[in-house]
Short mmCIF file of C-alpha atoms in Angstrom, two decimals:
data_model
loop_
_atom_site.label_atom_id
_atom_site.label_comp_id
_atom_site.label_asym_id
_atom_site.label_seq_id
_atom_site.Cartn_x
_atom_site.Cartn_y
_atom_site.Cartn_z
CA UNK A 1 83.70 112.06 98.01
CA UNK A 2 83.42 109.66 100.90
CA UNK A 3 85.11 110.69 104.12
CA UNK A 4 87.30 107.87 105.36
CA UNK A 5 88.12 107.28 109.01
CA UNK A 6 91.66 108.04 110.06
CA UNK A 7 93.87 105.53 111.82
CA UNK A 8 93.93 105.93 115.57
CA UNK A 9 97.28 106.38 117.29
CA UNK A 10 96.58 103.26 119.36
CA UNK A 11 95.93 101.22 116.21
CA UNK A 12 99.17 102.41 114.62
CA UNK A 13 101.30 101.56 117.63
CA UNK A 14 99.91 98.02 117.80
CA UNK A 15 100.86 97.22 114.21
CA UNK A 16 104.38 96.37 113.15
CA UNK A 17 106.04 99.12 111.14
CA UNK A 18 105.84 96.97 108.03
CA UNK A 19 102.05 96.68 107.86
CA UNK A 20 101.20 100.25 108.73
CA UNK A 21 99.40 101.86 105.83
CA UNK A 22 100.72 105.14 104.46
CA UNK A 23 99.23 108.32 105.92
CA UNK A 24 97.48 109.01 102.61
CA UNK A 25 95.89 105.52 102.35
CA UNK A 26 92.12 105.64 102.19
CA UNK A 27 91.16 102.58 104.21
CA UNK A 28 87.93 101.90 106.04
CA UNK A 29 87.77 100.30 109.50
CA UNK A 30 87.24 96.80 108.05
CA UNK A 31 90.37 97.12 105.92
CA UNK A 32 92.37 98.45 108.86
CA UNK A 33 91.14 95.53 110.96
CA UNK A 34 92.21 93.13 108.23
CA UNK A 35 95.74 94.59 108.25
CA UNK A 36 95.89 94.30 112.04
CA UNK A 37 94.87 90.62 111.90
CA UNK A 38 97.29 89.92 109.04
CA UNK A 39 100.07 91.66 110.94
CA UNK A 40 99.75 89.11 113.75
CA UNK A 41 100.08 86.10 111.43
CA UNK A 42 103.43 84.33 111.70
CA UNK A 43 104.83 81.26 109.98
CA UNK A 44 107.91 80.04 111.93
CA UNK A 45 108.04 76.90 109.77
CA UNK A 46 108.77 79.10 106.73
CA UNK A 47 111.49 80.96 108.58
CA UNK A 48 113.12 77.69 109.67
CA UNK A 49 112.97 76.19 106.19
CA UNK A 50 114.12 79.28 104.25
CA UNK A 51 116.98 80.17 106.59
CA UNK A 52 117.95 76.52 106.93
CA UNK A 53 118.21 76.17 103.14
CA UNK A 54 120.23 79.38 102.87
CA UNK A 55 117.57 81.33 100.95
CA UNK A 56 117.85 84.04 103.63
CA UNK A 57 120.96 84.78 105.62
CA UNK A 58 119.25 86.12 108.74
CA UNK A 59 115.99 86.29 110.61
CA UNK A 60 115.78 90.00 109.78
CA UNK A 61 116.15 89.39 106.04
CA UNK A 62 113.48 86.67 106.19
CA UNK A 63 111.14 88.82 108.30
CA UNK A 64 111.33 91.69 105.80
CA UNK A 65 110.41 89.36 102.93
CA UNK A 66 107.62 87.71 104.95
CA UNK A 67 106.15 91.09 105.90
CA UNK A 68 106.23 92.14 102.26
CA UNK A 69 104.49 88.90 101.29
CA UNK A 70 101.71 89.80 103.72
CA UNK A 71 101.47 93.23 102.07
CA UNK A 72 101.27 91.58 98.65
CA UNK A 73 98.45 89.40 99.97
CA UNK A 74 96.63 92.48 101.27
CA UNK A 75 96.93 94.19 97.88
CA UNK A 76 95.22 91.20 96.30
CA UNK A 77 92.31 91.63 98.73
CA UNK A 78 92.07 95.41 98.43
CA UNK A 79 92.24 95.32 94.61
CA UNK A 80 90.43 92.11 93.60
CA UNK A 81 89.98 93.10 89.95
CA UNK A 82 93.62 93.92 89.29
CA UNK A 83 96.37 91.52 88.32
CA UNK A 84 99.04 92.31 90.92
CA UNK A 85 102.50 91.30 89.77
CA UNK A 86 105.21 89.79 91.97
CA UNK A 87 108.38 91.72 91.05
CA UNK A 88 110.54 90.63 94.02
CA UNK A 89 112.59 87.46 93.84
CA UNK A 90 112.99 87.38 97.64
CA UNK A 91 109.27 87.82 98.37
CA UNK A 92 108.46 85.30 95.64
CA UNK A 93 110.79 82.84 97.40
CA UNK A 94 108.63 83.14 100.52
CA UNK A 95 105.50 82.55 98.43
CA UNK A 96 107.00 79.50 96.69
CA UNK A 97 107.99 77.91 100.00
CA UNK A 98 104.65 78.74 101.62
CA UNK A 99 102.77 77.00 98.80
CA UNK A 100 104.78 73.83 99.50
CA UNK A 101 103.28 73.77 102.99
CA UNK A 102 99.99 73.03 101.24
CA UNK A 103 97.67 72.71 104.22
CA UNK A 104 99.11 75.72 106.01
CA UNK A 105 99.02 77.85 102.83
CA UNK A 106 95.45 76.78 102.12
CA UNK A 107 94.50 77.65 105.71
CA UNK A 108 96.15 81.07 105.39
CA UNK A 109 94.29 81.72 102.15
CA UNK A 110 90.94 80.68 103.62
CA UNK A 111 91.39 82.65 106.84
CA UNK A 112 92.82 85.87 105.43
CA UNK A 113 91.96 86.03 101.75
CA UNK A 114 88.76 84.07 101.48
CA UNK A 115 90.05 82.27 98.40
CA UNK A 116 93.11 80.36 97.25
CA UNK A 117 95.67 82.83 95.89
CA UNK A 118 97.14 80.97 92.94
CA UNK A 119 100.69 81.50 91.76
CA UNK A 120 100.89 81.96 87.99
CA UNK A 121 104.54 82.38 87.02
CA UNK A 122 105.46 83.95 83.73
CA UNK A 123 106.91 81.74 81.03
CA UNK A 124 108.58 82.58 77.73
CA UNK A 125 105.21 82.88 75.97
CA UNK A 126 103.81 85.34 78.54
CA UNK A 127 103.28 88.62 76.68
CA UNK A 128 105.53 91.44 77.85
CA UNK A 129 102.45 93.63 78.17
CA UNK A 130 101.01 91.26 80.80
CA UNK A 131 104.26 91.31 82.77
CA UNK A 132 104.37 95.10 82.61
CA UNK A 133 100.69 95.39 83.58
CA UNK A 134 101.31 93.28 86.70
CA UNK A 135 104.35 95.36 87.67
CA UNK A 136 102.54 98.66 87.15
CA UNK A 137 99.50 97.43 89.07
CA UNK A 138 101.79 96.29 91.88
CA UNK A 139 103.57 99.65 92.04
CA UNK A 140 100.43 101.76 91.99
CA UNK A 141 98.50 99.71 94.50
CA UNK A 142 101.50 99.40 96.83
CA UNK A 143 102.07 103.15 96.77
CA UNK A 144 98.35 103.80 97.35
CA UNK A 145 98.25 101.63 100.46
CA UNK A 146 101.78 101.42 101.88
CA UNK A 147 103.63 104.37 100.37
CA UNK A 148 107.20 104.17 99.14
CA UNK A 149 108.25 100.85 97.65
CA UNK A 150 111.16 99.35 99.65
CA UNK A 151 114.33 98.08 98.04
CA UNK A 152 113.37 94.39 98.42
CA UNK A 153 110.95 94.90 95.52
CA UNK A 154 113.52 96.64 93.33
CA UNK A 155 115.59 93.89 91.75
CA UNK A 156 116.40 95.68 88.51
CA UNK A 157 113.48 94.42 86.43
CA UNK A 158 111.33 97.55 86.75
CA UNK A 159 111.89 101.23 87.43
CA UNK A 160 109.12 101.98 89.91
CA UNK A 161 110.19 105.60 90.23
CA UNK A 162 108.37 106.31 86.98
CA UNK A 163 105.11 104.73 88.16
CA UNK A 164 103.02 107.06 90.26
CA UNK A 165 99.83 106.26 92.07
CA UNK A 166 98.32 109.59 91.13
CA UNK A 167 98.58 109.42 87.36
CA UNK A 168 95.19 109.26 85.69
CA UNK A 169 95.18 106.76 82.88
CA UNK A 170 91.88 105.24 83.86
CA UNK A 171 89.87 105.17 87.03
CA UNK A 172 89.96 102.14 89.27
CA UNK A 173 86.66 101.48 90.96
CA UNK A 174 87.89 98.25 92.57
CA UNK A 175 90.27 99.81 95.09
CA UNK A 176 89.71 100.88 98.68
CA UNK A 177 88.59 104.37 97.70
CA UNK A 178 85.99 102.97 95.31
CA UNK A 179 86.80 105.40 92.53
CA UNK A 180 89.28 107.75 90.99
CA UNK A 181 91.67 109.01 93.60
CA UNK A 182 93.04 111.74 91.36
CA UNK A 183 89.87 113.74 90.99
CA UNK A 184 89.65 113.41 87.24
CA UNK A 185 86.32 112.87 85.61
CA UNK A 186 87.44 110.20 83.18
CA UNK A 187 84.88 107.43 83.03
CA UNK A 188 85.41 103.82 82.14
CA UNK A 189 84.31 102.82 78.65
#
């Protein structure tokens, strides 16, 4: 088992509360540095547009959704081989609006993600299993990195309380820990 560095107190105090990883998150220094850089990214044009159009009633409500969008983006970097679902209507609203600022969104993707993060909404023909897979992957990866899932993600579609990050139904070698975090010896087929 690889010994991971712990977050320094100085590093934790510099980050906003929203992008701090959970105490149990197994992140290396590069991943911590990525979160620190991402934490500093702001998009005032999104705030102006979304509040101006009444999508968010306050700066605080917008900021929560924007912070959670940044977390969603980080999950897509930390787990590149998983389909991470977008179960929050409010966070999805931020993503939709950001995409419309095409040059700024493309710049964000290039600078922080290294690739263009495409939005692939579900349609009536999307299999329920794919929707569920995305939601489960979201819940497990979020809990692994950021801990408890906040209420902005809980809009009644999924019961995340039944999805634990420690259940062993297959080992994930794509995540930050590089292997099974539960200690099981189940191998991939």
